[in-house]
Tab-separated table of C-alpha atoms and ligand atoms in Angstrom:
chain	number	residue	atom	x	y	z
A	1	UNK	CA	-16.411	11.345	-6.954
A	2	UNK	CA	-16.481	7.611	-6.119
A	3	UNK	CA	-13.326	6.140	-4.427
A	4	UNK	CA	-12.394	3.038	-3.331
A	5	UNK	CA	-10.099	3.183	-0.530
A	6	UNK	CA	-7.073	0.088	0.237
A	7	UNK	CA	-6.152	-0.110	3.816
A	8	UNK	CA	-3.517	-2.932	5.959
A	9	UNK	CA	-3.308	-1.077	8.702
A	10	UNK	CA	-5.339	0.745	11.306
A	11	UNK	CA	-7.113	2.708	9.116
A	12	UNK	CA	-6.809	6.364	10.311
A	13	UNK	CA	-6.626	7.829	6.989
A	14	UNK	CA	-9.069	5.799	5.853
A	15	UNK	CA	-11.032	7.452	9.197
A	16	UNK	CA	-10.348	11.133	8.370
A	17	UNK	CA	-11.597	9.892	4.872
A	18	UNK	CA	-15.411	8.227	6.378
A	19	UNK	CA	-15.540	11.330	8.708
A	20	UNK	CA	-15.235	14.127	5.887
A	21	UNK	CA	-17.780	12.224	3.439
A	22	UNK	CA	-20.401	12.154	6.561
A	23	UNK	CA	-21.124	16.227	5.634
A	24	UNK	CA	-23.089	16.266	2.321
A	25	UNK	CA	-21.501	18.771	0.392
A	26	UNK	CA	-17.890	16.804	1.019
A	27	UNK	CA	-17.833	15.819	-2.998
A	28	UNK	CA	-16.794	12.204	-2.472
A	29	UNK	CA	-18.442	9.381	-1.813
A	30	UNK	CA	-16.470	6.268	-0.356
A	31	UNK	CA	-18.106	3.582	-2.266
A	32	UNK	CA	-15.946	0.384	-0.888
A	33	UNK	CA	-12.694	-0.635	1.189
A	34	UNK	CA	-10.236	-3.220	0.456
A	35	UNK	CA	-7.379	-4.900	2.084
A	36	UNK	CA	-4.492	-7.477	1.465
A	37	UNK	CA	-5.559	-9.003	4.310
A	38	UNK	CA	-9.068	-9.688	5.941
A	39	UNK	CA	-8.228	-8.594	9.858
A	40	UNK	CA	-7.272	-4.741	8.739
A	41	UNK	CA	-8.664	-3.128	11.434
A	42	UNK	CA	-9.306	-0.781	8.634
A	43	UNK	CA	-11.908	-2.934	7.142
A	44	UNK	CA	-13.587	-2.930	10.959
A	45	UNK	CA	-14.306	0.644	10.517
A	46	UNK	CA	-15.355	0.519	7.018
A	47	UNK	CA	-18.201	-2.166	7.991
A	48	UNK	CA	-19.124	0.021	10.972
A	49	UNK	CA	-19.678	2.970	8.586
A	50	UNK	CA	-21.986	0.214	6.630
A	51	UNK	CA	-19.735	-0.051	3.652
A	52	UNK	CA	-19.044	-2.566	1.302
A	53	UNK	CA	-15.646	-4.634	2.033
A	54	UNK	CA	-13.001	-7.389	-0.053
A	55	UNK	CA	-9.798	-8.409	1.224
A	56	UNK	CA	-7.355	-10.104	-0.880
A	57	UNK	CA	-4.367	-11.709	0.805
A	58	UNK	CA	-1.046	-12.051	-1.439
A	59	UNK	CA	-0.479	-15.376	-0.252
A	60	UNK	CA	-4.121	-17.074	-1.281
A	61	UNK	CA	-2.804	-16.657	-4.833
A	62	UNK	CA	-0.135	-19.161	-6.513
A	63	UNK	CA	0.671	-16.220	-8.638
A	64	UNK	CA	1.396	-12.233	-7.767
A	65	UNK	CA	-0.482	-11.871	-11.138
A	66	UNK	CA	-3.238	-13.629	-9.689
A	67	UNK	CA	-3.467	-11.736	-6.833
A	68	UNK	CA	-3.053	-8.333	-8.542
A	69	UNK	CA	-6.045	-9.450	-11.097
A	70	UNK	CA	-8.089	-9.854	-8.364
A	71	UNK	CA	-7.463	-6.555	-6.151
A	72	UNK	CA	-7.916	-4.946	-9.613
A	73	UNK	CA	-11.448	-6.609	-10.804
A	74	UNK	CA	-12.589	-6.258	-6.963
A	75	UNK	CA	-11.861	-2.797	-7.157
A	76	UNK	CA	-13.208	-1.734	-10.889
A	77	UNK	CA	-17.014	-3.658	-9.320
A	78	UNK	CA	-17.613	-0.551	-7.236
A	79	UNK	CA	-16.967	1.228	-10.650
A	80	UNK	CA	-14.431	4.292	-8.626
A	81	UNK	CA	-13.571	7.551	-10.187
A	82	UNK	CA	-10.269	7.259	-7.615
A	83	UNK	CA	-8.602	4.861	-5.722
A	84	UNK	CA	-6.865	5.989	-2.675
A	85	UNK	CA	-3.952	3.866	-0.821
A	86	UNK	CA	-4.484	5.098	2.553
A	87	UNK	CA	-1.545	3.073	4.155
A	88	UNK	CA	-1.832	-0.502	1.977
A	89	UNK	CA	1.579	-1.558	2.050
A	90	UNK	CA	1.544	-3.582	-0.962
A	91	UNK	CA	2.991	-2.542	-4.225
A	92	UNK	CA	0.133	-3.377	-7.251
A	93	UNK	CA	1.269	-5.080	-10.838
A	94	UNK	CA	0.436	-4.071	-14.179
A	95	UNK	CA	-3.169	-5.446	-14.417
A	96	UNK	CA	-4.256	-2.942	-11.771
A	97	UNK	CA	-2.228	-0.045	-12.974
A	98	UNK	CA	-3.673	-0.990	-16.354
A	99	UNK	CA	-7.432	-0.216	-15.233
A	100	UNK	CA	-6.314	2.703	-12.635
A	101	UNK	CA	-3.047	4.265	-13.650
A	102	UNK	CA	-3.583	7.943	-13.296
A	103	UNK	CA	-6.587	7.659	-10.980
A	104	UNK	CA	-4.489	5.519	-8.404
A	105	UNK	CA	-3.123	8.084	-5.286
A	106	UNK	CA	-1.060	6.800	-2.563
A	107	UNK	CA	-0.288	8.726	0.710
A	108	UNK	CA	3.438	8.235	1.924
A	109	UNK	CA	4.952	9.537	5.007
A	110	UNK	CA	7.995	11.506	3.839
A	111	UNK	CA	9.027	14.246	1.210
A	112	UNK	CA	9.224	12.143	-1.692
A	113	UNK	CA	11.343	11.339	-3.222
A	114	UNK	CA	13.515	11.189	-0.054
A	115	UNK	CA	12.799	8.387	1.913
A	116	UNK	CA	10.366	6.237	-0.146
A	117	UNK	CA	9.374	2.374	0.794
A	118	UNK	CA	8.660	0.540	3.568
A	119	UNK	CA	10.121	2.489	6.422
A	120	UNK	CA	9.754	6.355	5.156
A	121	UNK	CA	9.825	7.438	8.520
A	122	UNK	CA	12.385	5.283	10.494
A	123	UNK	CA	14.684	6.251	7.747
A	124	UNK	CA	13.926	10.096	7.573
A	125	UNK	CA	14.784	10.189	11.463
A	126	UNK	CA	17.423	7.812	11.338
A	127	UNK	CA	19.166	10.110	8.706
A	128	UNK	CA	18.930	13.171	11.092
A	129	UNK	CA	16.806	14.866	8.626
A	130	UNK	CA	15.153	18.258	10.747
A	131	UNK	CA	12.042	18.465	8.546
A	132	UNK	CA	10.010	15.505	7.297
A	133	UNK	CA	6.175	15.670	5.843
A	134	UNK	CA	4.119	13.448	3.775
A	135	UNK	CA	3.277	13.411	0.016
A	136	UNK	CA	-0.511	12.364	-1.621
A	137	UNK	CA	0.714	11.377	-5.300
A	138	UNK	CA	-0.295	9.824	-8.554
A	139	UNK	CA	1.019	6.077	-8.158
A	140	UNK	CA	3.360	4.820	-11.024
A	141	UNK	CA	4.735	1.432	-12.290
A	142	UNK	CA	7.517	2.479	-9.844
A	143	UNK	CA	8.024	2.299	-5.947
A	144	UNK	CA	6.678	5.695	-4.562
A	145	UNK	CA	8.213	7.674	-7.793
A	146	UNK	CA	5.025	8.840	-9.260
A	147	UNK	CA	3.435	12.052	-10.571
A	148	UNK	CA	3.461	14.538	-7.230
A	149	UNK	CA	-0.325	15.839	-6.230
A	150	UNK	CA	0.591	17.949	-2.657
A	151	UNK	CA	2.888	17.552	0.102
A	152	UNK	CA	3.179	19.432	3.846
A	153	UNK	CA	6.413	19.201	5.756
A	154	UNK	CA	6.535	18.126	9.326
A	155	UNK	CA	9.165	19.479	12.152
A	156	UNK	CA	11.675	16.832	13.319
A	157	UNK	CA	11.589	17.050	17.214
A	158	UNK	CA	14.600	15.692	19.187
A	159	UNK	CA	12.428	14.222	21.264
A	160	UNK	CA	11.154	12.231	18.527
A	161	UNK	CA	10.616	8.909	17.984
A	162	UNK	CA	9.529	6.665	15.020
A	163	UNK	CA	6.420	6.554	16.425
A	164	UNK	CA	5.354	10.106	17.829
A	165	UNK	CA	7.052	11.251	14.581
A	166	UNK	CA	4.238	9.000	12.410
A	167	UNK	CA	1.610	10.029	14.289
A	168	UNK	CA	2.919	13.345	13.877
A	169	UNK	CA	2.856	13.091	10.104
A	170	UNK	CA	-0.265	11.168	10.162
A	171	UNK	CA	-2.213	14.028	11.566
A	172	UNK	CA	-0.851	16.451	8.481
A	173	UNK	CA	-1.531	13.425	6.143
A	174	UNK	CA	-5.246	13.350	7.210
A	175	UNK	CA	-5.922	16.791	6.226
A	176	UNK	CA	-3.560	16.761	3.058
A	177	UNK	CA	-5.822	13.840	1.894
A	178	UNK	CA	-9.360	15.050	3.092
A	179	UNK	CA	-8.550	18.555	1.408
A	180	UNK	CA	-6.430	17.329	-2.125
A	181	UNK	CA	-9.243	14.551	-2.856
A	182	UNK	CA	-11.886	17.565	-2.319
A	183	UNK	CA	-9.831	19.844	-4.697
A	184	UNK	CA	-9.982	16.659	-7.072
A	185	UNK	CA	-13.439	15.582	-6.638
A	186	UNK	CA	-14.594	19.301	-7.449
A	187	UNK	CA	-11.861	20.440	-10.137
A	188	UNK	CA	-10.496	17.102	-11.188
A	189	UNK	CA	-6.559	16.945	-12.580
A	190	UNK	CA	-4.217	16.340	-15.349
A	191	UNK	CA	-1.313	14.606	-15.010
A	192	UNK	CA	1.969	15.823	-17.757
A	193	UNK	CA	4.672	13.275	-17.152
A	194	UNK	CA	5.911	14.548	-13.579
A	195	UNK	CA	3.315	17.189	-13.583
A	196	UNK	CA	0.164	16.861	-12.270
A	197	UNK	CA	-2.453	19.896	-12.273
A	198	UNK	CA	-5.166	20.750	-10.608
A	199	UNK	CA	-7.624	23.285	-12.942
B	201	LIG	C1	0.254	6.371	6.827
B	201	LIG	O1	1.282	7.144	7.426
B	201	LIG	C2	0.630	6.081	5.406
B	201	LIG	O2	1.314	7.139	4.772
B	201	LIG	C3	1.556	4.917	5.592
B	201	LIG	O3	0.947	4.114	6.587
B	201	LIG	C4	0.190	4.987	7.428
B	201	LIG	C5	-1.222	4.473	7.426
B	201	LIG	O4	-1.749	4.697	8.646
B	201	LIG	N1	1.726	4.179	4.367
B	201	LIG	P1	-3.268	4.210	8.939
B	201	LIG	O5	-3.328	2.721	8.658
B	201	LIG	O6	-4.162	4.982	8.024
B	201	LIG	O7	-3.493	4.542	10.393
């Protein structure tokens, strides 16, 4: 399967991601890697496994319309199968879920649909939740509410802090993501209103 990855931050997903597609028989191919803005250090690792980047920062556009136009055209060039959000934290319009809705997966840091937005993890802990996870899912018009693919719960520590928690859940979301977008690429999925199956 072709996918098109969007990064903003660091990129570690996006890492697991390049690693797994080094080994032949992994059935997806990374084809490109986008960002909302052009210093991702995700995009650095992207161009140092020799792949195709595009960055498109929100404010360059007059318009969110605009901007979401773009992402989307820059996207549907590298003609994807999938694309993956591996930690871009900005929420796409209608143009892009136009070309990709139902082929448009996001990775969040929490057990949707506790805890969705911005700051999944800050507010799981904050609550005093004991277990956490992370959730790969179908992306929606909505923020986080889409069609659920897989999730894998994560022990709250006491010890824990926003941080070692994330990287905690980070480590689970890897694998989650290398393994679900394998299951995909080789069975591929249907998606029922909430439910989403994989043959
Ligand atoms: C991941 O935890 C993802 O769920 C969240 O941001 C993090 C991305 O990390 N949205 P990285 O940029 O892949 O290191």
């Amino acid at each position: 399967a072709r996918v098109v990855v969007l990064v903003s931050g660091s990129g570690s997903l996006l890492q697991a991601l390049l690693d797994a597609t080094a080994s032949a028989d992994y059935p997806v191919r990374i084809v490109a890697v986008g960002a909302d803005r052009p210093d991702a250090q995700g995009l650095a690792r992207a161009e140092h496994a020799g792949l195709p980047t595009f960055a498109h920062r929100l404010r360059d556009h007059e318009h969110r319309d605009d901007w979401d136009r773009a992402l989307a055209e820059s996207c549907a060039r590298f003609e994807p199968d999938l694309v993956v959000s591996a930690g871009f934290m900005k929420l796409v319009g209608p143009r892009f879920l136009a070309r990709f809705a139902g082929r448009y997966l996001n990775s969040h840091p929490a057990l949707l649909p506790s805890f969705p937005g911005m700051h999944g993890v800050r507010d799981a802990l904050d609550y005093g939740v004991r277990i956490t996870g992370c959730t790969l899912f179908v992306v929606d018009e909505g923020v986080d509410t889409g069609p659920i693919l897989a999730q894998e719960a994560v022990d709250v520590r006491p010890s824990d802090d926003e941080t070692s928690l994330h990287e905690r859940i980070k480590a689970v979301e890897r694998r989650l993501l290398v393994g679900t977008l394998e299951q995909l690429a080789l069975h591929g999925w249907t998606v029922q209103g909430r439910k989403v199956s994989i043959p």
